[in-house]
XYZ file of C-alpha atoms in Angstrom:
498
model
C -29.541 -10.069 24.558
C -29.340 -7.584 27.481
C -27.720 -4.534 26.994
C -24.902 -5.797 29.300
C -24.378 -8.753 27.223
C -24.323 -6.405 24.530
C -21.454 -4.333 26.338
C -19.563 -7.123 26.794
C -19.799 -8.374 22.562
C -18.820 -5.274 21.910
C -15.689 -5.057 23.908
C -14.901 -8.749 23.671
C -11.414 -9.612 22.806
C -11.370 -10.031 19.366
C -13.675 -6.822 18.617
C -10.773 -4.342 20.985
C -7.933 -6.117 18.840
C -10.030 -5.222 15.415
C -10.723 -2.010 16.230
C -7.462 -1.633 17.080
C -5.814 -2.444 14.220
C -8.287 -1.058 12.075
C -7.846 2.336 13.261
C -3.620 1.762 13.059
C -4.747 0.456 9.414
C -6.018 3.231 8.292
C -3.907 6.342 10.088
C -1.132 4.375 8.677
C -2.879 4.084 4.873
C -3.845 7.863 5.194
C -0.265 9.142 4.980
C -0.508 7.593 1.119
C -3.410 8.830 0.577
C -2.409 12.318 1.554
C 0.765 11.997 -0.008
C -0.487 11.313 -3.373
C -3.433 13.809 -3.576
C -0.824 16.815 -2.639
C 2.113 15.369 -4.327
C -0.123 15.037 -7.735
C -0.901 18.885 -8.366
C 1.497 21.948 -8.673
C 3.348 22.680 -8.080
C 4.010 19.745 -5.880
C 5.463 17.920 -9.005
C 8.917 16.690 -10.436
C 8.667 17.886 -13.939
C 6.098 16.222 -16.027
C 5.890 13.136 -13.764
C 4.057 13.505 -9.959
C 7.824 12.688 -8.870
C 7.367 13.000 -4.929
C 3.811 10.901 -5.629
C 6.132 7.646 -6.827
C 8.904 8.652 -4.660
C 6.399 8.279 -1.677
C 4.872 5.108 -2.754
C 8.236 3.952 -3.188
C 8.833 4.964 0.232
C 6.138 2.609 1.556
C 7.443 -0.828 1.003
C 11.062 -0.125 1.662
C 10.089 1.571 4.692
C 7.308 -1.722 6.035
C 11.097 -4.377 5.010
C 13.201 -1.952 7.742
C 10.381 -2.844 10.315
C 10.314 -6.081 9.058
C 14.138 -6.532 9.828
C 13.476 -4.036 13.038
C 10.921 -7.001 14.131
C 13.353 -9.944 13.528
C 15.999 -8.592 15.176
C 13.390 -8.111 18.471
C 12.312 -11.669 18.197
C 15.538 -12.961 18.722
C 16.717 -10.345 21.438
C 13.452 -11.562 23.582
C 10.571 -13.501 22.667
C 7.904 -11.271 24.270
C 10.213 -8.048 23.066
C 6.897 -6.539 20.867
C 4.212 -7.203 23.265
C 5.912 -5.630 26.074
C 3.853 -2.399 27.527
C 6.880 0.370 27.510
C 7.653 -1.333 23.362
C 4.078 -0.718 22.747
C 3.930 2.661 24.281
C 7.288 3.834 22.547
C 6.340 2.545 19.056
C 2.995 4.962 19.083
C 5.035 7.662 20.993
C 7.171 8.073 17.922
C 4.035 7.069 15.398
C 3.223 10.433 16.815
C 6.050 12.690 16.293
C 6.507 11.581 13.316
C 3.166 12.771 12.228
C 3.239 15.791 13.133
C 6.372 16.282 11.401
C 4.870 14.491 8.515
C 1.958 17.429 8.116
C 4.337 20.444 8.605
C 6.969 19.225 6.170
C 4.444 18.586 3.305
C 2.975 22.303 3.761
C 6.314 23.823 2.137
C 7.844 22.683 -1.398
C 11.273 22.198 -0.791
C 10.414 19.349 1.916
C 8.917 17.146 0.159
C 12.250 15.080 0.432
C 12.143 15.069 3.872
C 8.183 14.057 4.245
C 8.606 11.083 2.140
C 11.394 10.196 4.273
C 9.552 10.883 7.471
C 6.851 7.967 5.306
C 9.337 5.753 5.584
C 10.023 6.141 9.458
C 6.205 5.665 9.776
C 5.818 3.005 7.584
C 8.797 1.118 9.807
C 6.913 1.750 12.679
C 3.831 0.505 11.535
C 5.589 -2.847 10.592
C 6.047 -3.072 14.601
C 2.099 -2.118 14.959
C 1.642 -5.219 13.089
C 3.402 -7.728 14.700
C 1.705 -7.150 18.232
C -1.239 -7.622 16.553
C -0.533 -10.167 14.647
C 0.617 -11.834 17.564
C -3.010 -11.033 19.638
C -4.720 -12.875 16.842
C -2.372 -15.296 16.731
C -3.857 -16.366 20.476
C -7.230 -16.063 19.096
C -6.983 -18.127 15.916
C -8.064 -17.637 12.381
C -11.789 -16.667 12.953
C -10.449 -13.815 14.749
C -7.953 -13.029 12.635
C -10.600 -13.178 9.450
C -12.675 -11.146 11.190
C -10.424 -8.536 11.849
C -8.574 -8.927 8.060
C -13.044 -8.087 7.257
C -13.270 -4.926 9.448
C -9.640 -3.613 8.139
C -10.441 -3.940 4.733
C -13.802 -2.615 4.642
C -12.518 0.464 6.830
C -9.906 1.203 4.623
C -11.931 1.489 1.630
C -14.815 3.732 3.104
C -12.655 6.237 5.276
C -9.413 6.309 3.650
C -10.797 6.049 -0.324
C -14.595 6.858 -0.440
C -14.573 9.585 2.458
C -11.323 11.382 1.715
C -12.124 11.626 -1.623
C -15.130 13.828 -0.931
C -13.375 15.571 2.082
C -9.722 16.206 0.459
C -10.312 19.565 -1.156
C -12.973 20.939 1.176
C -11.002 20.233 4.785
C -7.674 22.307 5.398
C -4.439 20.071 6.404
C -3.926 20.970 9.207
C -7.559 19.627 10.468
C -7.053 16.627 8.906
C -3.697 15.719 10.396
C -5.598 16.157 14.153
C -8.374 14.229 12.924
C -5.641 11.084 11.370
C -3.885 11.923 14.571
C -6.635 11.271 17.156
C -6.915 8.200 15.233
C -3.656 6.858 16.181
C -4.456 7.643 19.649
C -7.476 5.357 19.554
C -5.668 2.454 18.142
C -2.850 3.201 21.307
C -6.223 2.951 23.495
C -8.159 -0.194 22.257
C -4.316 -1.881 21.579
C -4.046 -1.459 25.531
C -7.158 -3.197 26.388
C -6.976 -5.426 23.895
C -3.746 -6.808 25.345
C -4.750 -7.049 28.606
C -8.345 -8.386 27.897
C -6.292 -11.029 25.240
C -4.170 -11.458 28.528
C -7.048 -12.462 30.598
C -8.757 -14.598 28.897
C -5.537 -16.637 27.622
C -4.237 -17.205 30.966
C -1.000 -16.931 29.883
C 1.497 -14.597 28.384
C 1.133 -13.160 24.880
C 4.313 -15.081 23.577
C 4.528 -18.075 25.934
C 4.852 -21.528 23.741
C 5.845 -20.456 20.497
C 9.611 -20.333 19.380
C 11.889 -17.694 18.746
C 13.553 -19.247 15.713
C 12.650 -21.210 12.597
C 14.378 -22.370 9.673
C 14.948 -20.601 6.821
C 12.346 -20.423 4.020
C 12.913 -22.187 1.363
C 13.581 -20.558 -2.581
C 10.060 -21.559 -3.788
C 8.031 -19.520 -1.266
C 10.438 -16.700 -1.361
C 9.977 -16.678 -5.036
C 5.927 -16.556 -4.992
C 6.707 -13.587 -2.313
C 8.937 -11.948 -4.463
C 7.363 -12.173 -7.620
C 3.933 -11.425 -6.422
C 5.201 -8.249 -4.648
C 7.199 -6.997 -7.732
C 3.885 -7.274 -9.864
C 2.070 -5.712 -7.336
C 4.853 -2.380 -7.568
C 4.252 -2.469 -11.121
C 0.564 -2.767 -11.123
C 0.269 -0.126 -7.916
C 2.699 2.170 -10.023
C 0.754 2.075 -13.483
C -2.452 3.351 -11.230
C -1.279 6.183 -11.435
C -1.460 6.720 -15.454
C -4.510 5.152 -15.257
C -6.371 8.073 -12.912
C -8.085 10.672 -15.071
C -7.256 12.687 -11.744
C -5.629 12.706 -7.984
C -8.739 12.584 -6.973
C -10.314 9.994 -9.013
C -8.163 6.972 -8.351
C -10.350 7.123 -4.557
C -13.642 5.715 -6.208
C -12.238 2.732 -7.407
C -10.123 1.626 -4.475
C -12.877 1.673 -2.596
C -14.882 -0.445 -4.581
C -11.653 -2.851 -4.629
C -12.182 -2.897 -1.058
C -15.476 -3.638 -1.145
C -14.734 -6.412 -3.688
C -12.028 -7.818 -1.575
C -14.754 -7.960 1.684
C -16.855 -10.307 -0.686
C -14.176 -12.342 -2.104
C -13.088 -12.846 1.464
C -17.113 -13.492 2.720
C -17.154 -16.089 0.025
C -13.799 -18.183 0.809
C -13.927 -18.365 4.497
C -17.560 -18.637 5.278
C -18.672 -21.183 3.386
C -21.834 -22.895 4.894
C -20.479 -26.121 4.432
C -17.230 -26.169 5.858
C -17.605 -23.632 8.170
C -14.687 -20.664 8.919
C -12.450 -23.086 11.714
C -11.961 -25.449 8.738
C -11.918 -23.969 5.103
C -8.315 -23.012 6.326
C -6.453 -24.230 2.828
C -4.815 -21.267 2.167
C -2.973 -21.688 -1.136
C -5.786 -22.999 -3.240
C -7.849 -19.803 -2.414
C -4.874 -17.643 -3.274
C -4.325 -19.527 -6.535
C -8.229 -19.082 -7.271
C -8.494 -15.238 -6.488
C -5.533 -13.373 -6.391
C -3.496 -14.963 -9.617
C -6.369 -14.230 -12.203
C -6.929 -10.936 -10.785
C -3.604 -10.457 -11.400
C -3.081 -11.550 -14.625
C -6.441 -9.430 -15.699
C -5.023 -6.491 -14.199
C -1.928 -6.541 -16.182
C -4.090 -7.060 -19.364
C -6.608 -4.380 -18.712
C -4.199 -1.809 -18.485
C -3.633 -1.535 -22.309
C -6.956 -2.477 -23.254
C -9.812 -0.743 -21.509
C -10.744 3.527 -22.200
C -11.952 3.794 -18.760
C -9.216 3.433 -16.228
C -11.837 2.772 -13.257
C -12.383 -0.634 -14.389
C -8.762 -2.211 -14.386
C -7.872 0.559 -11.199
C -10.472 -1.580 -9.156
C -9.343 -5.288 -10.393
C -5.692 -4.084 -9.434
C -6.504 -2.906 -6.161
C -8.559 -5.690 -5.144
C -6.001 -8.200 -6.291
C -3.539 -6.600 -4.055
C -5.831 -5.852 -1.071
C -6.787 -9.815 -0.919
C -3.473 -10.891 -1.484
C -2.015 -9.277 1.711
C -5.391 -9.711 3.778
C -4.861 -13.721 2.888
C -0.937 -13.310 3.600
C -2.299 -12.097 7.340
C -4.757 -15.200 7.414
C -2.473 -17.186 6.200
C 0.448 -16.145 9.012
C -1.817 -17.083 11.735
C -2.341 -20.234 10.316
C 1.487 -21.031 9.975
C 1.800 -20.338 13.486
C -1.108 -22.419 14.575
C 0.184 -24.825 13.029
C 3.843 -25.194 13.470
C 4.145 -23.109 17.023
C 6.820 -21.270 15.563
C 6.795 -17.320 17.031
C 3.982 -14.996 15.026
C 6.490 -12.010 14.347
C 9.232 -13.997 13.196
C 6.382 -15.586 10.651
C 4.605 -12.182 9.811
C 8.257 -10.453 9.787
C 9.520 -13.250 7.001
C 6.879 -13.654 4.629
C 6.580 -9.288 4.632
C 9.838 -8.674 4.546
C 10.250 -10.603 1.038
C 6.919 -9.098 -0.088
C 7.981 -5.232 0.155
C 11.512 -6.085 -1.361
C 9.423 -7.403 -4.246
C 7.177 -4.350 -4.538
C 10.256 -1.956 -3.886
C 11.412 -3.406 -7.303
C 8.355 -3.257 -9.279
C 7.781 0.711 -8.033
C 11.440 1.721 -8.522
C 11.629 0.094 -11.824
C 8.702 1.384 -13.605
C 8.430 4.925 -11.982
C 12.461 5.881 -12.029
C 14.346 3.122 -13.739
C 12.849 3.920 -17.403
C 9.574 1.003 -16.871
C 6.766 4.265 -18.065
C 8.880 4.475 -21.492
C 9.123 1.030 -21.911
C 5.270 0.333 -21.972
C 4.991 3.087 -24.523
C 6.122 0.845 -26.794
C 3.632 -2.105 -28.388
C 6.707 -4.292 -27.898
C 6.930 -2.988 -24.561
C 3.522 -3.333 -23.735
C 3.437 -6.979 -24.954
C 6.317 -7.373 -22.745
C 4.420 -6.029 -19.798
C 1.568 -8.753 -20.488
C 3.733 -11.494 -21.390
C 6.666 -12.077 -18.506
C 4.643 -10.920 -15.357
C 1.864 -13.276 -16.805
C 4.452 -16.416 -16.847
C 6.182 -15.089 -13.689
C 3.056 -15.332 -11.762
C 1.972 -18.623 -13.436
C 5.690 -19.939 -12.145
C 5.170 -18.272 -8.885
C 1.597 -19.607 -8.363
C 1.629 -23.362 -9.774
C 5.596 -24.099 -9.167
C 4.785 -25.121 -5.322
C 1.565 -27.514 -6.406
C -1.102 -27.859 -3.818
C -2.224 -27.847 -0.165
C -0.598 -30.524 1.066
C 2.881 -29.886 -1.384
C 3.217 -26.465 0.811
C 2.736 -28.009 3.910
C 5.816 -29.965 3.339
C 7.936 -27.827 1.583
C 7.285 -25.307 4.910
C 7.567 -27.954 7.387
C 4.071 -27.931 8.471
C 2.408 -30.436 10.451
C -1.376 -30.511 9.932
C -3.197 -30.458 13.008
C -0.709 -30.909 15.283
C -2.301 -29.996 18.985
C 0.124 -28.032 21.463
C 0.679 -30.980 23.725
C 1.898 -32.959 21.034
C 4.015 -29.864 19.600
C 5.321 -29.615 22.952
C 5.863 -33.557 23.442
C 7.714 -33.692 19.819
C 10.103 -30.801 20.795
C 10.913 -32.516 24.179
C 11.905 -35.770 22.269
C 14.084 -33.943 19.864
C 15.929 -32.237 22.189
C 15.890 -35.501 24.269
C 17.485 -36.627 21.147
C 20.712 -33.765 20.782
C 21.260 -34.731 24.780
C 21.161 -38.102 23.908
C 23.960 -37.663 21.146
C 25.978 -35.683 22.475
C 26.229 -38.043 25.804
C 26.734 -41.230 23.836
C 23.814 -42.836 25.345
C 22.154 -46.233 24.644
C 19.133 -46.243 22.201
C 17.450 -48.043 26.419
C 19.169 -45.155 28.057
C 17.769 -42.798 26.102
C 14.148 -43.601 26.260
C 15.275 -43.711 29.754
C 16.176 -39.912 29.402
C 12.578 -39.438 27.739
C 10.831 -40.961 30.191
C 12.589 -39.294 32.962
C 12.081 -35.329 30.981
C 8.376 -36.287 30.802
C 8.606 -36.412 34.605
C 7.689 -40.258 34.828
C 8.509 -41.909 37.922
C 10.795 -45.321 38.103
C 7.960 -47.517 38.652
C 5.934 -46.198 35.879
C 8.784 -46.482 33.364
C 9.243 -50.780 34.672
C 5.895 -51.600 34.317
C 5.677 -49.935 30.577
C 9.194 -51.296 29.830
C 8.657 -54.462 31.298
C 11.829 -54.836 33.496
C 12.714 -55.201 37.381
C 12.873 -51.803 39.191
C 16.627 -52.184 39.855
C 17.044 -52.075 36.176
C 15.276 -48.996 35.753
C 17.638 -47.111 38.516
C 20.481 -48.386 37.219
C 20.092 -47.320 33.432
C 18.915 -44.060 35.379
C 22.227 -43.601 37.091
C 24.272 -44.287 34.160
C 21.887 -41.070 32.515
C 23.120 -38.917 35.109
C 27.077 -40.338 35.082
C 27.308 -39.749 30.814
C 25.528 -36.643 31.509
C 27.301 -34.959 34.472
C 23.945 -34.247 36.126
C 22.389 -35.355 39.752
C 18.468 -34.648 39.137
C 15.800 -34.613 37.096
C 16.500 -30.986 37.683
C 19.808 -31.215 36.653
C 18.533 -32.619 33.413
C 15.668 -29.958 32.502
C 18.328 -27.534 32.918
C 20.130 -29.432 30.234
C 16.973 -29.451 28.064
C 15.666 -25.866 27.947
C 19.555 -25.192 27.030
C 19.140 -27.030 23.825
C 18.257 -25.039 20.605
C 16.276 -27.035 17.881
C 15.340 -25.792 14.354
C 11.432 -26.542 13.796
C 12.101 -28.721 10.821
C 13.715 -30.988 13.021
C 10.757 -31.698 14.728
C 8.273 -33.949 14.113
């Protein structure tokens, strides 16, 4: 391969959207990091608990559900409303601020309040960092958006755990907050060119063809979210006993990210089935995730050295959001409905979940609980039958599919053909036609000429034009422009189609 060629690899679509959100990944992760390393030692801490530590991880989750919401909201104010340039632009423009604020509040004591705060504001933003690029994989498909779940992963664990870990105690603050911050401004960069390259080579807009609005999820998948994200607050919240040290806890996360990389390697590049295909999301979830979860909970009592269950923990949490990501792209690919509103949903639940499992062990009496053996057999029991409920409850494949409304391989043309005939449909209703007039009204929103619709209908011409003008008299209309008009007015839910 030339070194052109090479160039071009390099800066290909998918690899500008990667690096991307790799570098947002892991300016965003770094405020945790920070956080808990100064927040753990004096006299940075509450009393005999790091206070500020589980105030900030707290501070996480509830601060990725406001962008969440923040998203949501944008979807249904304008489709395109997160891809747009100036949205963009003004998301990293605060990103900014917010960091440098970040930095100088955590130098002094008393603000500790106010940076954990300021964690939330980022964390919000972030949220919004997400959705764009959720929604530029979304237009590349699920190889893309494994490949960039790979590269995130495996960045976070060797610059965020491995590196700092080495670096925390030797570099001053102040250098490391320019060196997180000209991070962010990278990910601003290769976000730019990855939308317009995305742009390009689409041919299209970013958001053009998917839907604003869905139905609502139903209990069982808000459930799994849920529960899954409370035990993951619980789990993330005990890490902290479990570290010898602040500095510790690094090691293992890292090699949690490294596990999670070959978890992932294993599930969606199978030689046999090959990555476009070995899409069936819920079976490799119920495979990996759930009995790393389980074992997590049960290590924590068991084991003397708190590396071992700190690295099943964080790799069962790590894979279960990087196959939540997958998994979102593969929702939308499926059912057409709008990326962010997806991505916003299935979040959103998840950090209310975790919110709950962090606030209830760190400050709602959960450490002196599991001092307990019958609150430690507590801890293994319920989140253990929880998770089984949350993981088998929904059944298989093909039982999720239906109880989100998926259709399995559905192309966009027949998306798009479905939609027509169910808004076809409402028109059809609501203007008392015919069950002849209103494959009449079909024919004619397909664009299909008169003599195309007698030959397939197998009537006289004069037929066709009449049923046509009766159309157009229960309808109020005059054209076939008249009735498109009509059409893109009508709102259908996505269950309805199909």
């Amino acid at each position: 391969m030339s070194t052109e060629q090479n160039r071009e690899a390099l800066f290909s679509p998918e690899a500008l959207v990667s690096i991307a959100a790799c570098f947002a990944l892991i300016w965003w992760d770094s405020f945790h990091e920070i956080g808990r390393l100064i927040f753990s030692i004096e006299p940075f801490r509450g009393g005999e608990t790091p206070f500020f530590s589980y105030l900030s991880c707290l501070m996480q989750p509830i601060g990725a559900a406001l962008g969440c919401v923040v998203a949501i909201i944008c979807t249904r104010k304008g489709s395109d409303f997160v891809t747009r340039p100036w949205v963009v632009a003004a998301v990293f423009v605060a990103e900014a601020v917010l960091h440098v604020s970040y930095y100088a509040s955590i130098v002094f004591a008393a603000a500790l309040p106010l940076a954990c705060v300021l964690y939330c504001l980022m964390s919000a933003c972030f949220s919004l960092n997400m959705a764009y690029f959720l929604v530029v994989f979304s237009r590349m498909g699920t190889k893309a958006t494994v490949h960039g779940v790979l590269a995130g992963v495996a960045s976070m664990g060797v610059v965020n755990c491995l590196l700092l870990s080495v670096t925390a105690r030797e570099v001053p603050l102040a250098v490391t907050g320019l060196i997180y911050l000209a991070v962010l401004f990278a990910s601003y960069a290769f976000a730019t060119k990855a939308r317009d390259a995305v742009a390009r080579c689409n041919g299209a807009g970013l958001t053009e063809g998917y839907e604003r609005k869905a139905g609502s999820f139903p209990f069982a998948p808000v459930f799994h979210l849920l529960t899954y994200g409370v035990v993951f607050g619980v789990l993330h919240t005990l890490s902290g006993r479990l570290a010898a040290g602040p500095f510790n806890i690094n090691i293992p996360l890292a090699f949690s990210c490294m596990i999670t990389v070959v978890i992932l390697v294993v599930l969606f590049f199978r030689e046999d089935e090959g990555i476009g295909s070995n899409t069936e999301i819920w079976s490799k979830m119920r495979s990996t995730v759930f009995p790393l979860a389980v074992v997590g909970f049960m290590l924590v009592p068991l084991v003397s050295n708190g590396d071992i269950a700190l690295a099943v923990i964080g790799s069962g949490q790590i894979l279960y959001d990087a196959i939540l990501v997958i998994a979102c792209v593969i929702v939308v690919g499926r059912t057409f409905i709008h990326p962010v509103y997806v991505a916003a949903t299935v979040f959103l639940f998840r950090n209310i979940g975790m919110s709950v499992g962090i606030a209830g062990i760190a400050f709602a009496g959960g450490f002196e609980l599991l001092s307990t053996s019958a609150g430690l057999s507590f801890a293994g029991v319920v989140p253990t039958l929880l998770l089984t409920a949350a993981t088998f409850w929904v059944g298989s494949d093909e039982t999720i599919r239906k109880i989100w409304g998926l259709r399995k391989n559905l192309s966009p043309k027949r998306y798009a053909d479905e939609v027509l005939k169910a808004k076809c449909a409402v028109l059809s209703k609501s203007g008392c036609l015919t069950a002849k007039e209103s494959e009449i009204l079909y024919c004619l929103a397909q664009g299909r000429r008169a003599s195309e619709m007698k030959d397939e209908m197998h009537v006289s011409i004069n037929t066709v034009r009449s049923h046509i003008k009766h159309v157009y008299a229960k309808l109020g209309v005059h054209s076939v422009d008249d009735i498109a008009v009509l059409l893109k007015a009508v709102v259908i839910e996505d269950k309805d189609v199909g």
